[in-house]
mmCIF file of C-alpha atoms (C1' of nucleotides) and ligand atoms in Angstrom:
data_model
loop_
_atom_site.group_PDB
_atom_site.id
_atom_site.type_symbol
_atom_site.label_atom_id
_atom_site.label_comp_id
_atom_site.label_asym_id
_atom_site.label_seq_id
_atom_site.Cartn_x
_atom_site.Cartn_y
_atom_site.Cartn_z
ATOM 1 C CA MET J 1486 -44.593 -29.478 8.926
ATOM 2 C CA ALA J 1487 -43.067 -29.196 12.380
ATOM 3 C CA ALA J 1488 -42.043 -32.802 11.951
ATOM 4 C CA ALA J 1489 -39.772 -31.907 9.056
ATOM 5 C CA THR J 1490 -38.120 -29.243 11.187
ATOM 6 C CA GLU J 1491 -37.533 -31.678 14.015
ATOM 7 C CA HIS J 1492 -36.098 -34.212 11.633
ATOM 8 C CA ALA J 1493 -33.735 -31.664 10.125
ATOM 9 C CA LEU J 1494 -32.626 -30.609 13.600
ATOM 10 C CA GLU J 1495 -31.823 -34.171 14.541
ATOM 11 C CA ALA J 1496 -29.912 -34.663 11.305
ATOM 12 C CA ALA J 1497 -27.976 -31.471 12.013
ATOM 13 C CA GLU J 1498 -27.228 -32.683 15.506
ATOM 14 C CA ALA J 1499 -25.890 -35.940 14.126
ATOM 15 C CA ALA J 1500 -23.819 -34.225 11.428
ATOM 16 C CA CYS J 1501 -22.232 -31.886 13.951
ATOM 17 C CA THR J 1502 -21.439 -34.702 16.331
ATOM 18 C CA LEU J 1503 -19.719 -36.573 13.513
ATOM 19 C CA ARG J 1504 -17.478 -33.591 12.825
ATOM 20 C CA GLY J 1505 -16.816 -32.729 16.418
ATOM 21 C CA ALA J 1506 -18.718 -29.456 16.111
ATOM 22 C CA ARG J 1507 -20.924 -28.263 18.924
ATOM 23 C CA LEU J 1508 -24.506 -27.488 18.025
ATOM 24 C CA THR J 1509 -25.230 -25.487 21.146
ATOM 25 C CA GLU J 1510 -28.632 -24.483 22.411
ATOM 26 C CA LEU J 1511 -28.339 -21.055 20.806
ATOM 27 C CA ARG J 1512 -27.204 -22.381 17.444
ATOM 28 C CA ARG J 1513 -29.891 -24.989 17.498
ATOM 29 C CA GLU J 1514 -32.479 -22.348 18.224
ATOM 30 C CA VAL J 1515 -31.304 -20.160 15.335
ATOM 31 C CA LEU J 1516 -31.297 -23.153 13.011
ATOM 32 C CA ARG J 1517 -34.834 -23.915 14.105
ATOM 33 C CA LEU J 1518 -35.902 -20.374 13.265
ATOM 34 C CA VAL J 1519 -34.308 -20.580 9.830
ATOM 35 C CA LEU J 1520 -35.970 -23.919 9.182
ATOM 36 C CA GLU J 1521 -39.333 -22.647 10.349
ATOM 37 C CA ALA J 1522 -39.114 -19.619 8.087
ATOM 38 C CA GLY J 1523 -38.986 -21.919 5.072
ATOM 39 C CA GLN J 1524 -37.873 -18.972 2.957
ATOM 40 C CA PRO J 1525 -34.832 -16.723 2.904
ATOM 41 C CA VAL J 1526 -34.898 -14.762 6.140
ATOM 42 C CA GLY J 1527 -32.825 -11.776 7.204
ATOM 43 C CA ALA J 1528 -30.540 -11.745 10.203
ATOM 44 C CA TYR J 1529 -32.557 -9.057 11.965
ATOM 45 C CA ALA J 1530 -35.823 -10.882 11.393
ATOM 46 C CA LEU J 1531 -34.213 -13.881 13.054
ATOM 47 C CA LEU J 1532 -32.994 -11.641 15.832
ATOM 48 C CA ASP J 1533 -36.515 -10.390 16.503
ATOM 49 C CA ARG J 1534 -37.860 -13.908 16.733
ATOM 50 C CA LEU J 1535 -34.917 -15.036 18.807
ATOM 51 C CA ARG J 1536 -35.687 -12.332 21.327
ATOM 52 C CA ALA J 1537 -39.017 -13.944 22.071
ATOM 53 C CA GLY J 1538 -37.129 -16.522 24.105
ATOM 54 C CA ARG J 1539 -33.861 -14.731 24.778
ATOM 55 C CA ALA J 1540 -34.180 -11.267 26.209
ATOM 56 C CA GLY J 1541 -30.659 -9.970 25.713
ATOM 57 C CA ALA J 1542 -30.026 -11.137 22.155
ATOM 58 C CA ALA J 1543 -28.051 -8.676 20.033
ATOM 59 C CA PRO J 1544 -26.756 -8.694 16.426
ATOM 60 C CA PRO J 1545 -23.547 -10.579 17.272
ATOM 61 C CA THR J 1546 -25.650 -13.254 18.916
ATOM 62 C CA VAL J 1547 -27.391 -14.153 15.706
ATOM 63 C CA TYR J 1548 -24.473 -13.481 13.354
ATOM 64 C CA ARG J 1549 -22.178 -15.785 15.274
ATOM 65 C CA ALA J 1550 -24.731 -18.533 15.164
ATOM 66 C CA LEU J 1551 -25.264 -17.969 11.439
ATOM 67 C CA ASP J 1552 -21.505 -18.093 10.815
ATOM 68 C CA PHE J 1553 -21.354 -21.448 12.543
ATOM 69 C CA LEU J 1554 -24.296 -22.823 10.593
ATOM 70 C CA LEU J 1555 -22.742 -21.608 7.328
ATOM 71 C CA GLU J 1556 -19.454 -23.268 8.258
ATOM 72 C CA GLN J 1557 -21.259 -26.509 8.867
ATOM 73 C CA GLY J 1558 -23.149 -26.260 5.601
ATOM 74 C CA LEU J 1559 -26.473 -26.343 7.418
ATOM 75 C CA ILE J 1560 -27.622 -23.072 5.913
ATOM 76 C CA HIS J 1561 -26.732 -20.922 2.915
ATOM 77 C CA LYS J 1562 -26.615 -17.189 2.397
ATOM 78 C CA VAL J 1563 -28.675 -15.710 -0.407
ATOM 79 C CA GLU J 1564 -26.511 -12.816 -1.546
ATOM 80 C CA ARG J 1565 -29.148 -11.044 -3.593
ATOM 81 C CA LEU J 1566 -31.412 -10.824 -0.551
ATOM 82 C CA ASN J 1567 -28.859 -10.544 2.238
ATOM 83 C CA ALA J 1568 -30.764 -13.409 3.770
ATOM 84 C CA PHE J 1569 -30.266 -16.958 4.978
ATOM 85 C CA ILE J 1570 -32.027 -20.216 4.252
ATOM 86 C CA ALA J 1571 -31.659 -23.786 5.421
ATOM 87 C CA CYS J 1572 -29.758 -26.081 3.104
ATOM 88 C CA ALA J 1573 -32.218 -28.234 1.238
ATOM 89 C CA ASP J 1574 -30.121 -31.365 1.565
ATOM 90 C CA ALA J 1575 -27.828 -30.820 4.494
ATOM 91 C CA HIS J 1576 -28.119 -34.481 5.374
ATOM 92 C CA ASP J 1577 -26.874 -35.559 1.937
ATOM 93 C CA HIS J 1578 -23.556 -33.904 1.439
ATOM 94 C CA ALA J 1579 -20.601 -35.675 2.894
ATOM 95 C CA PRO J 1580 -19.556 -34.644 6.382
ATOM 96 C CA HIS J 1581 -16.021 -33.423 5.641
ATOM 97 C CA ALA J 1582 -13.761 -33.825 8.576
ATOM 98 C CA GLY J 1583 -12.663 -30.215 8.606
ATOM 99 C CA HIS J 1584 -14.588 -27.048 8.219
ATOM 100 C CA GLY J 1585 -16.045 -26.185 5.079
ATOM 101 C CA HIS J 1586 -17.116 -24.499 2.105
ATOM 102 C CA ALA J 1587 -20.724 -25.203 1.433
ATOM 103 C CA HIS J 1588 -21.450 -27.696 -1.298
ATOM 104 C CA PRO J 1589 -22.031 -26.326 -4.828
ATOM 105 C CA HIS J 1590 -25.606 -25.190 -5.204
ATOM 106 C CA GLN J 1591 -27.844 -22.800 -7.062
ATOM 107 C CA PHE J 1592 -30.917 -20.822 -6.068
ATOM 108 C CA PHE J 1593 -33.999 -20.005 -8.098
ATOM 109 C CA ILE J 1594 -35.697 -17.154 -6.306
ATOM 110 C CA CYS J 1595 -39.294 -16.224 -7.040
ATOM 111 C CA GLY J 1596 -39.800 -12.474 -7.047
ATOM 112 C CA ARG J 1597 -43.502 -12.866 -6.384
ATOM 113 C CA CYS J 1598 -43.899 -15.401 -3.582
ATOM 114 C CA GLY J 1599 -40.378 -15.163 -2.201
ATOM 115 C CA ASP J 1600 -39.621 -18.854 -2.383
ATOM 116 C CA ALA J 1601 -36.039 -19.900 -3.067
ATOM 117 C CA ALA J 1602 -35.561 -23.340 -4.586
ATOM 118 C CA GLU J 1603 -32.151 -24.883 -4.029
ATOM 119 C CA ILE J 1604 -30.771 -27.285 -6.582
ATOM 120 C CA ALA J 1605 -27.357 -28.836 -7.183
ATOM 121 C CA ASP J 1606 -27.025 -28.984 -10.931
ATOM 122 C CA ALA J 1607 -23.863 -30.673 -12.112
ATOM 123 C CA SER J 1608 -23.933 -29.176 -15.583
ATOM 124 C CA ILE J 1609 -24.052 -25.611 -14.251
ATOM 125 C CA ALA J 1610 -21.163 -26.386 -11.950
ATOM 126 C CA ALA J 1611 -19.273 -28.004 -14.816
ATOM 127 C CA ALA J 1612 -19.829 -25.056 -17.133
ATOM 128 C CA ILE J 1613 -18.531 -22.700 -14.461
ATOM 129 C CA ALA J 1614 -15.511 -24.888 -13.774
ATOM 130 C CA GLU J 1615 -14.742 -25.071 -17.469
ATOM 131 C CA ALA J 1616 -14.975 -21.299 -17.889
ATOM 132 C CA ALA J 1617 -12.707 -20.852 -14.884
ATOM 133 C CA ARG J 1618 -10.170 -23.274 -16.304
ATOM 134 C CA ARG J 1619 -10.184 -21.400 -19.585
ATOM 135 C CA ILE J 1620 -9.122 -18.142 -17.972
ATOM 136 C CA GLY J 1621 -6.752 -19.741 -15.470
ATOM 137 C CA PHE J 1622 -8.962 -18.898 -12.514
ATOM 138 C CA ARG J 1623 -8.859 -21.132 -9.444
ATOM 139 C CA PRO J 1624 -12.386 -21.193 -7.989
ATOM 140 C CA ARG J 1625 -13.041 -21.533 -4.280
ATOM 141 C CA GLY J 1626 -16.768 -20.974 -4.172
ATOM 142 C CA ALA J 1627 -19.559 -19.856 -6.451
ATOM 143 C CA THR J 1628 -22.782 -17.926 -6.038
ATOM 144 C CA VAL J 1629 -25.494 -18.764 -8.549
ATOM 145 C CA GLU J 1630 -28.806 -17.036 -7.947
ATOM 146 C CA VAL J 1631 -31.523 -16.780 -10.545
ATOM 147 C CA GLU J 1632 -34.385 -14.358 -10.025
ATOM 148 C CA GLY J 1633 -37.733 -14.782 -11.758
ATOM 149 C CA LEU J 1634 -41.056 -16.519 -11.322
ATOM 150 C CA CYS J 1635 -41.525 -19.968 -9.860
ATOM 151 C CA ALA J 1636 -43.764 -22.447 -11.671
ATOM 152 C CA ALA J 1637 -46.759 -21.734 -9.452
ATOM 153 C CA CYS J 1638 -46.499 -17.968 -9.757
ATOM 154 C CA ALA J 1639 -45.784 -18.028 -13.489
ATOM 155 C CA GLU J 1640 -48.996 -19.973 -13.993
ATOM 156 C CA ALA J 1641 -50.992 -17.793 -11.633
ATOM 157 C CA GLY J 1642 -50.108 -14.508 -13.102
ATOM 158 C CA MET Y 547 -5.408 4.509 -19.348
ATOM 159 C CA ALA Y 548 -7.499 7.656 -19.099
ATOM 160 C CA ALA Y 549 -8.084 7.267 -22.817
ATOM 161 C CA ALA Y 550 -10.026 4.058 -22.253
ATOM 162 C CA THR Y 551 -12.229 5.820 -19.719
ATOM 163 C CA GLU Y 552 -12.941 8.657 -22.118
ATOM 164 C CA HIS Y 553 -13.768 6.218 -24.869
ATOM 165 C CA ALA Y 554 -16.161 4.307 -22.628
ATOM 166 C CA LEU Y 555 -17.835 7.547 -21.606
ATOM 167 C CA GLU Y 556 -18.373 8.542 -25.214
ATOM 168 C CA ALA Y 557 -19.785 5.113 -25.997
ATOM 169 C CA ALA Y 558 -22.124 5.428 -23.006
ATOM 170 C CA GLU Y 559 -23.217 8.836 -24.198
ATOM 171 C CA ALA Y 560 -24.009 7.432 -27.620
ATOM 172 C CA ALA Y 561 -25.860 4.427 -26.221
ATOM 173 C CA CYS Y 562 -28.014 6.613 -23.978
ATOM 174 C CA THR Y 563 -28.829 8.982 -26.793
ATOM 175 C CA LEU Y 564 -29.949 6.058 -28.919
ATOM 176 C CA ARG Y 565 -32.365 4.950 -26.214
ATOM 177 C CA GLY Y 566 -33.607 8.381 -25.337
ATOM 178 C CA ALA Y 567 -32.033 8.189 -21.885
ATOM 179 C CA ARG Y 568 -30.357 11.219 -20.383
ATOM 180 C CA LEU Y 569 -26.798 10.746 -19.250
ATOM 181 C CA THR Y 570 -26.729 13.848 -17.092
ATOM 182 C CA GLU Y 571 -23.643 15.502 -15.698
ATOM 183 C CA LEU Y 572 -24.053 13.719 -12.368
ATOM 184 C CA ARG Y 573 -24.585 10.308 -13.911
ATOM 185 C CA ARG Y 574 -21.659 10.814 -16.211
ATOM 186 C CA GLU Y 575 -19.469 11.754 -13.291
ATOM 187 C CA VAL Y 576 -20.449 8.657 -11.316
ATOM 188 C CA LEU Y 577 -19.835 6.478 -14.352
ATOM 189 C CA ARG Y 578 -16.419 8.054 -14.710
ATOM 190 C CA LEU Y 579 -15.617 7.218 -11.093
ATOM 191 C CA VAL Y 580 -16.708 3.617 -11.554
ATOM 192 C CA LEU Y 581 -14.635 3.326 -14.709
ATOM 193 C CA GLU Y 582 -11.602 4.860 -13.055
ATOM 194 C CA ALA Y 583 -11.829 2.459 -10.126
ATOM 195 C CA GLY Y 584 -11.281 -0.459 -12.489
ATOM 196 C CA GLN Y 585 -12.410 -2.827 -9.728
ATOM 197 C CA PRO Y 586 -15.634 -3.364 -7.831
ATOM 198 C CA VAL Y 587 -16.198 -0.226 -5.783
ATOM 199 C CA GLY Y 588 -18.700 0.452 -3.015
ATOM 200 C CA ALA Y 589 -21.370 3.138 -3.173
ATOM 201 C CA TYR Y 590 -19.902 5.019 -0.237
ATOM 202 C CA ALA Y 591 -16.412 4.960 -1.712
ATOM 203 C CA LEU Y 592 -17.916 6.517 -4.825
ATOM 204 C CA LEU Y 593 -19.726 9.018 -2.655
ATOM 205 C CA ASP Y 594 -16.470 10.084 -1.007
ATOM 206 C CA ARG Y 595 -14.822 10.637 -4.361
ATOM 207 C CA LEU Y 596 -17.875 12.358 -5.746
ATOM 208 C CA ARG Y 597 -17.744 14.826 -2.899
ATOM 209 C CA ALA Y 598 -14.402 16.080 -4.125
ATOM 210 C CA GLY Y 599 -16.271 17.955 -6.830
ATOM 211 C CA ARG Y 600 -19.765 18.119 -5.357
ATOM 212 C CA ALA Y 601 -20.002 19.431 -1.858
ATOM 213 C CA GLY Y 602 -23.531 18.402 -0.966
ATOM 214 C CA ALA Y 603 -23.549 14.851 -2.294
ATOM 215 C CA ALA Y 604 -25.467 12.366 -0.131
ATOM 216 C CA PRO Y 605 -26.270 8.644 -0.379
ATOM 217 C CA PRO Y 606 -29.349 9.132 -2.580
ATOM 218 C CA THR Y 607 -27.228 11.163 -4.969
ATOM 219 C CA VAL Y 608 -24.977 8.246 -5.761
ATOM 220 C CA TYR Y 609 -27.594 5.505 -5.465
ATOM 221 C CA ARG Y 610 -29.898 7.198 -7.951
ATOM 222 C CA ALA Y 611 -27.068 7.559 -10.425
ATOM 223 C CA LEU Y 612 -26.092 3.919 -9.892
ATOM 224 C CA ASP Y 613 -29.701 2.806 -10.447
ATOM 225 C CA PHE Y 614 -29.741 4.640 -13.742
ATOM 226 C CA LEU Y 615 -26.427 3.153 -14.859
ATOM 227 C CA LEU Y 616 -27.642 -0.325 -13.904
ATOM 228 C CA GLU Y 617 -30.842 0.228 -15.897
ATOM 229 C CA GLN Y 618 -28.807 1.218 -18.896
ATOM 230 C CA GLY Y 619 -26.516 -1.785 -18.546
ATOM 231 C CA LEU Y 620 -23.484 0.451 -18.202
ATOM 232 C CA ILE Y 621 -22.486 -1.022 -14.857
ATOM 233 C CA HIS Y 622 -23.184 -4.206 -12.894
ATOM 234 C CA LYS Y 623 -23.626 -4.887 -9.223
ATOM 235 C CA VAL Y 624 -21.392 -7.458 -7.578
ATOM 236 C CA GLU Y 625 -23.687 -8.950 -4.975
ATOM 237 C CA ARG Y 626 -21.038 -10.722 -2.967
ATOM 238 C CA LEU Y 627 -19.213 -7.452 -2.428
ATOM 239 C CA ASN Y 628 -22.109 -4.991 -2.357
ATOM 240 C CA ALA Y 629 -20.114 -3.136 -4.971
ATOM 241 C CA PHE Y 630 -20.394 -1.880 -8.517
ATOM 242 C CA ILE Y 631 -18.213 -2.235 -11.581
ATOM 243 C CA ALA Y 632 -18.347 -0.981 -15.138
ATOM 244 C CA CYS Y 633 -19.675 -3.416 -17.697
ATOM 245 C CA ALA Y 634 -16.764 -4.865 -19.606
ATOM 246 C CA ASP Y 635 -18.528 -4.673 -22.930
ATOM 247 C CA ALA Y 636 -21.243 -2.093 -22.583
ATOM 248 C CA HIS Y 637 -20.694 -1.041 -26.186
ATOM 249 C CA ASP Y 638 -21.347 -4.553 -27.440
ATOM 250 C CA HIS Y 639 -24.720 -5.555 -26.157
ATOM 251 C CA ALA Y 640 -27.654 -4.420 -28.195
ATOM 252 C CA PRO Y 641 -29.253 -1.142 -27.185
ATOM 253 C CA HIS Y 642 -32.737 -2.396 -26.375
ATOM 254 C CA ALA Y 643 -35.351 0.216 -26.964
ATOM 255 C CA GLY Y 644 -36.800 0.006 -23.488
ATOM 256 C CA HIS Y 645 -35.145 -0.299 -20.154
ATOM 257 C CA GLY Y 646 -33.415 -3.252 -19.269
ATOM 258 C CA HIS Y 647 -32.170 -6.144 -17.593
ATOM 259 C CA ALA Y 648 -28.449 -6.266 -17.881
ATOM 260 C CA HIS Y 649 -27.087 -8.765 -20.354
ATOM 261 C CA PRO Y 650 -26.212 -12.236 -19.029
ATOM 262 C CA HIS Y 651 -22.760 -12.204 -17.489
ATOM 263 C CA GLN Y 652 -20.593 -13.872 -14.910
ATOM 264 C CA PHE Y 653 -17.918 -12.586 -12.560
ATOM 265 C CA PHE Y 654 -14.716 -14.262 -11.443
ATOM 266 C CA ILE Y 655 -13.577 -12.399 -8.370
ATOM 267 C CA CYS Y 656 -10.047 -12.741 -7.052
ATOM 268 C CA GLY Y 657 -9.964 -12.826 -3.279
ATOM 269 C CA ARG Y 658 -6.332 -11.734 -3.230
ATOM 270 C CA CYS Y 659 -6.018 -8.800 -5.635
ATOM 271 C CA GLY Y 660 -9.671 -7.843 -5.769
ATOM 272 C CA ASP Y 661 -10.014 -7.968 -9.521
ATOM 273 C CA ALA Y 662 -13.340 -9.031 -10.991
ATOM 274 C CA ALA Y 663 -13.249 -10.452 -14.497
ATOM 275 C CA GLU Y 664 -16.505 -10.256 -16.399
ATOM 276 C CA ILE Y 665 -17.272 -12.848 -19.021
ATOM 277 C CA ALA Y 666 -20.382 -13.788 -20.965
ATOM 278 C CA ASP Y 667 -20.237 -17.534 -21.249
ATOM 279 C CA ALA Y 668 -23.019 -19.016 -23.341
ATOM 280 C CA SER Y 669 -22.705 -22.511 -21.913
ATOM 281 C CA ILE Y 670 -23.148 -21.308 -18.340
ATOM 282 C CA ALA Y 671 -26.205 -19.316 -19.385
ATOM 283 C CA ALA Y 672 -27.531 -22.321 -21.284
ATOM 284 C CA ALA Y 673 -27.038 -24.665 -18.341
ATOM 285 C CA ILE Y 674 -28.905 -22.256 -16.089
ATOM 286 C CA ALA Y 675 -31.726 -21.824 -18.607
ATOM 287 C CA GLU Y 676 -32.028 -25.569 -18.965
ATOM 288 C CA ALA Y 677 -32.184 -26.103 -15.204
ATOM 289 C CA ALA Y 678 -34.826 -23.392 -14.962
ATOM 290 C CA ARG Y 679 -36.873 -24.991 -17.697
ATOM 291 C CA ARG Y 680 -36.700 -28.322 -15.912
ATOM 292 C CA ILE Y 681 -38.309 -26.944 -12.758
ATOM 293 C CA GLY Y 682 -40.742 -24.672 -14.582
ATOM 294 C CA PHE Y 683 -39.007 -21.539 -13.412
ATOM 295 C CA ARG Y 684 -39.212 -18.414 -15.568
ATOM 296 C CA PRO Y 685 -35.899 -16.589 -15.167
ATOM 297 C CA ARG Y 686 -35.640 -12.821 -15.338
ATOM 298 C CA GLY Y 687 -32.040 -12.307 -14.329
ATOM 299 C CA ALA Y 688 -29.148 -14.301 -12.946
ATOM 300 C CA THR Y 689 -26.259 -13.601 -10.618
ATOM 301 C CA VAL Y 690 -23.189 -15.749 -11.197
ATOM 302 C CA GLU Y 691 -20.191 -14.837 -9.079
ATOM 303 C CA VAL Y 692 -17.212 -17.122 -8.583
ATOM 304 C CA GLU Y 693 -14.743 -16.356 -5.846
ATOM 305 C CA GLY Y 694 -11.187 -17.658 -5.913
ATOM 306 C CA LEU Y 695 -7.755 -16.772 -7.256
ATOM 307 C CA CYS Y 696 -7.101 -15.135 -10.607
ATOM 308 C CA ALA Y 697 -4.392 -16.556 -12.851
ATOM 309 C CA ALA Y 698 -1.771 -14.033 -11.744
ATOM 310 C CA CYS Y 699 -2.416 -14.532 -8.031
ATOM 311 C CA ALA Y 700 -2.661 -18.322 -8.290
ATOM 312 C CA GLU Y 701 0.799 -18.370 -9.859
ATOM 313 C CA ALA Y 702 2.239 -15.899 -7.380
ATOM 314 C CA GLY Y 703 1.266 -17.888 -4.390
ATOM 315 C "C1'" DC P 1029 -10.286 -33.052 40.993
ATOM 316 C "C1'" DC P 1030 -7.184 -29.270 39.365
ATOM 317 C "C1'" DG P 1031 -5.359 -25.645 36.563
ATOM 318 C "C1'" DG P 1032 -4.562 -24.053 31.918
ATOM 319 C "C1'" DT P 1033 -6.675 -23.404 27.516
ATOM 320 C "C1'" DT P 1034 -10.162 -22.807 24.309
ATOM 321 C "C1'" DT P 1035 -14.768 -21.895 22.973
ATOM 322 C "C1'" DC P 1036 -19.002 -19.738 23.490
ATOM 323 C "C1'" DC P 1037 -21.662 -15.886 24.216
ATOM 324 C "C1'" DG P 1038 -23.352 -11.386 26.648
ATOM 325 C "C1'" DT P 1039 -22.688 -6.571 26.079
ATOM 326 C "C1'" DT P 1040 -21.532 -2.090 24.202
ATOM 327 C "C1'" DA P 1041 -20.402 0.557 20.683
ATOM 328 C "C1'" DC P 1042 -19.900 1.406 16.137
ATOM 329 C "C1'" DC P 1043 -19.533 1.067 10.934
ATOM 330 C "C1'" DA P 1044 -21.578 0.049 6.267
ATOM 331 C "C1'" DT P 1045 -25.210 -0.295 2.988
ATOM 332 C "C1'" DA P 1046 -29.590 1.313 1.270
ATOM 333 C "C1'" DT P 1047 -34.089 3.684 1.043
ATOM 334 C "C1'" DA P 1048 -38.204 6.757 2.352
ATOM 335 C "C1'" DA P 1049 -40.156 11.025 2.013
ATOM 336 C "C1'" DC P 1050 -40.591 15.691 0.704
ATOM 337 C "C1'" DG P 1051 -39.435 19.880 -1.747
ATOM 338 C "C1'" DT P 1052 -37.637 22.603 -5.581
ATOM 339 C "C1'" DG P 1053 -36.224 23.758 -10.145
ATOM 340 C "C1'" DC P 1054 -36.416 22.958 -14.840
ATOM 341 C "C1'" DG P 1055 -37.796 21.506 -19.551
ATOM 342 C "C1'" DG P 1056 -41.442 19.754 -22.564
ATOM 343 C "C1'" DC P 1057 -45.981 20.249 -23.969
ATOM 344 C "C1'" DA P 1058 -51.012 21.121 -24.537
ATOM 345 C "C1'" DT T 44 -49.927 29.867 -19.268
ATOM 346 C "C1'" DG T 45 -50.725 25.992 -16.575
ATOM 347 C "C1'" DC T 46 -49.568 21.416 -16.108
ATOM 348 C "C1'" DC T 47 -46.684 17.376 -15.826
ATOM 349 C "C1'" DG T 48 -42.710 14.399 -15.242
ATOM 350 C "C1'" DC T 49 -37.950 13.997 -14.277
ATOM 351 C "C1'" DA T 50 -33.684 15.008 -11.883
ATOM 352 C "C1'" DC T 51 -31.774 16.207 -7.891
ATOM 353 C "C1'" DG T 52 -30.974 18.339 -3.052
ATOM 354 C "C1'" DT T 53 -31.881 17.411 1.646
ATOM 355 C "C1'" DT T 54 -33.080 15.179 5.939
ATOM 356 C "C1'" DA T 55 -34.024 11.325 8.313
ATOM 357 C "C1'" DT T 56 -34.353 6.552 8.877
ATOM 358 C "C1'" DA T 57 -34.173 1.609 7.857
ATOM 359 C "C1'" DT T 58 -31.455 -2.445 7.303
ATOM 360 C "C1'" DG T 59 -27.268 -5.241 7.367
ATOM 361 C "C1'" DG T 60 -22.826 -6.328 9.630
ATOM 362 C "C1'" DT T 61 -18.366 -6.014 12.971
ATOM 363 C "C1'" DA T 62 -14.947 -4.769 16.509
ATOM 364 C "C1'" DA T 63 -13.625 -5.334 20.963
ATOM 365 C "C1'" DC T 64 -13.819 -6.654 25.700
ATOM 366 C "C1'" DG T 65 -14.974 -9.699 29.509
ATOM 367 C "C1'" DG T 66 -17.000 -13.399 31.968
ATOM 368 C "C1'" DA T 67 -18.770 -18.104 32.127
ATOM 369 C "C1'" DA T 68 -18.540 -22.626 30.778
ATOM 370 C "C1'" DA T 69 -16.731 -26.665 28.412
ATOM 371 C "C1'" DC T 70 -12.663 -29.360 27.467
ATOM 372 C "C1'" DC T 71 -8.246 -31.659 28.382
ATOM 373 C "C1'" DG T 72 -3.878 -33.182 30.236
ATOM 374 C "C1'" DG T 73 -2.471 -34.202 34.203
HETATM 375 ZN ZN1 LIG I 1452 -27.388 -26.825 0.259
HETATM 376 ZN ZN1 LIG I 1453 -43.534 -17.906 -6.682
HETATM 377 ZN ZN1 LIG I 1454 -21.558 -6.522 -18.767
HETATM 378 ZN ZN1 LIG I 1455 -5.738 -11.842 -8.230
#
DNA sequence: CCGGTTTCCGTTACCATATAACGTGCGGCA
DNA sequence: TGCCGCACGTTATATGGTAACGGAAACCGG
């Protein structure tokens, strides 16, 4: 599946260029590591892997790169795991001119195999927006993370 | 509003008794601190306050109490803040015999004043359940946390 | 090409959040 | 009485995240 990673990297490159953001060597490398993980991955796990090619890497090195990738909507943070994962459809959501909130999304996290499936369900988003409206709350961003068993694991055991 | 805190503590006592769980002195004290905070409060902030009356308190002291209170559904964790808050309607949800998942709930967190409003919106829960069903996911618990401006702060500015 | 400005990133130090591991005391129970 | 399980103290450690400073490099208006 290295091909998928390469494709995603090229798409990220293109998206950044469109917005005038600089996907530097370091940021590109961190994005590659997140893509290759394929699952939510912690900042320090990324740091360890990053050090394979970059001797002096330290926490700020990886956190700054992650902040950039979050800004660009190329990755998401999984709050329940304090971990990061590549956006499943970074190439789809419109390249806003400015910086950004990530697009609305939800995660279904398997407690057995560790997979995190990203979806963008309009009716969940609508229900949240409606509830917010009802209490006069002005939403700026939402975290929706469901823990449980994925289809494969539920069947297996 | 100390009266409200006392009332909640008595309700918690009753609920624990019903389930055969022991709301010890320590756990009761931590619950009191969470109730008195009125907002999401970090474990180490609780630890500091706990130390006022308990010289030797250490991280495990407060984390074990918090784990118990979470089990009993008396408090919730706010993942986005790594903080804890008293359940807004702990006396309402059925006292399951066994231990438990917390009841379904959602938080609307004001980024200006720090308040976190807990609601239990059936249509949000339903939309999530439906999305889970569609992908064959078996949910065990959900985190729904919306960040933004509460009604008061949105009006103020 | 120059000089001013911004951005990126190396580096050090530190803070914040959470858990592992082990021991002791205590109450319930055969 | 001996055993067991739970609660909790205690120490140490793991894991996650920032502040602050400085130098190098990219960018831009001349
Ligand atoms: Zn996404
Ligand atoms: Zn699974
Ligand atoms: Zn609640
Ligand atoms: Zn507010």
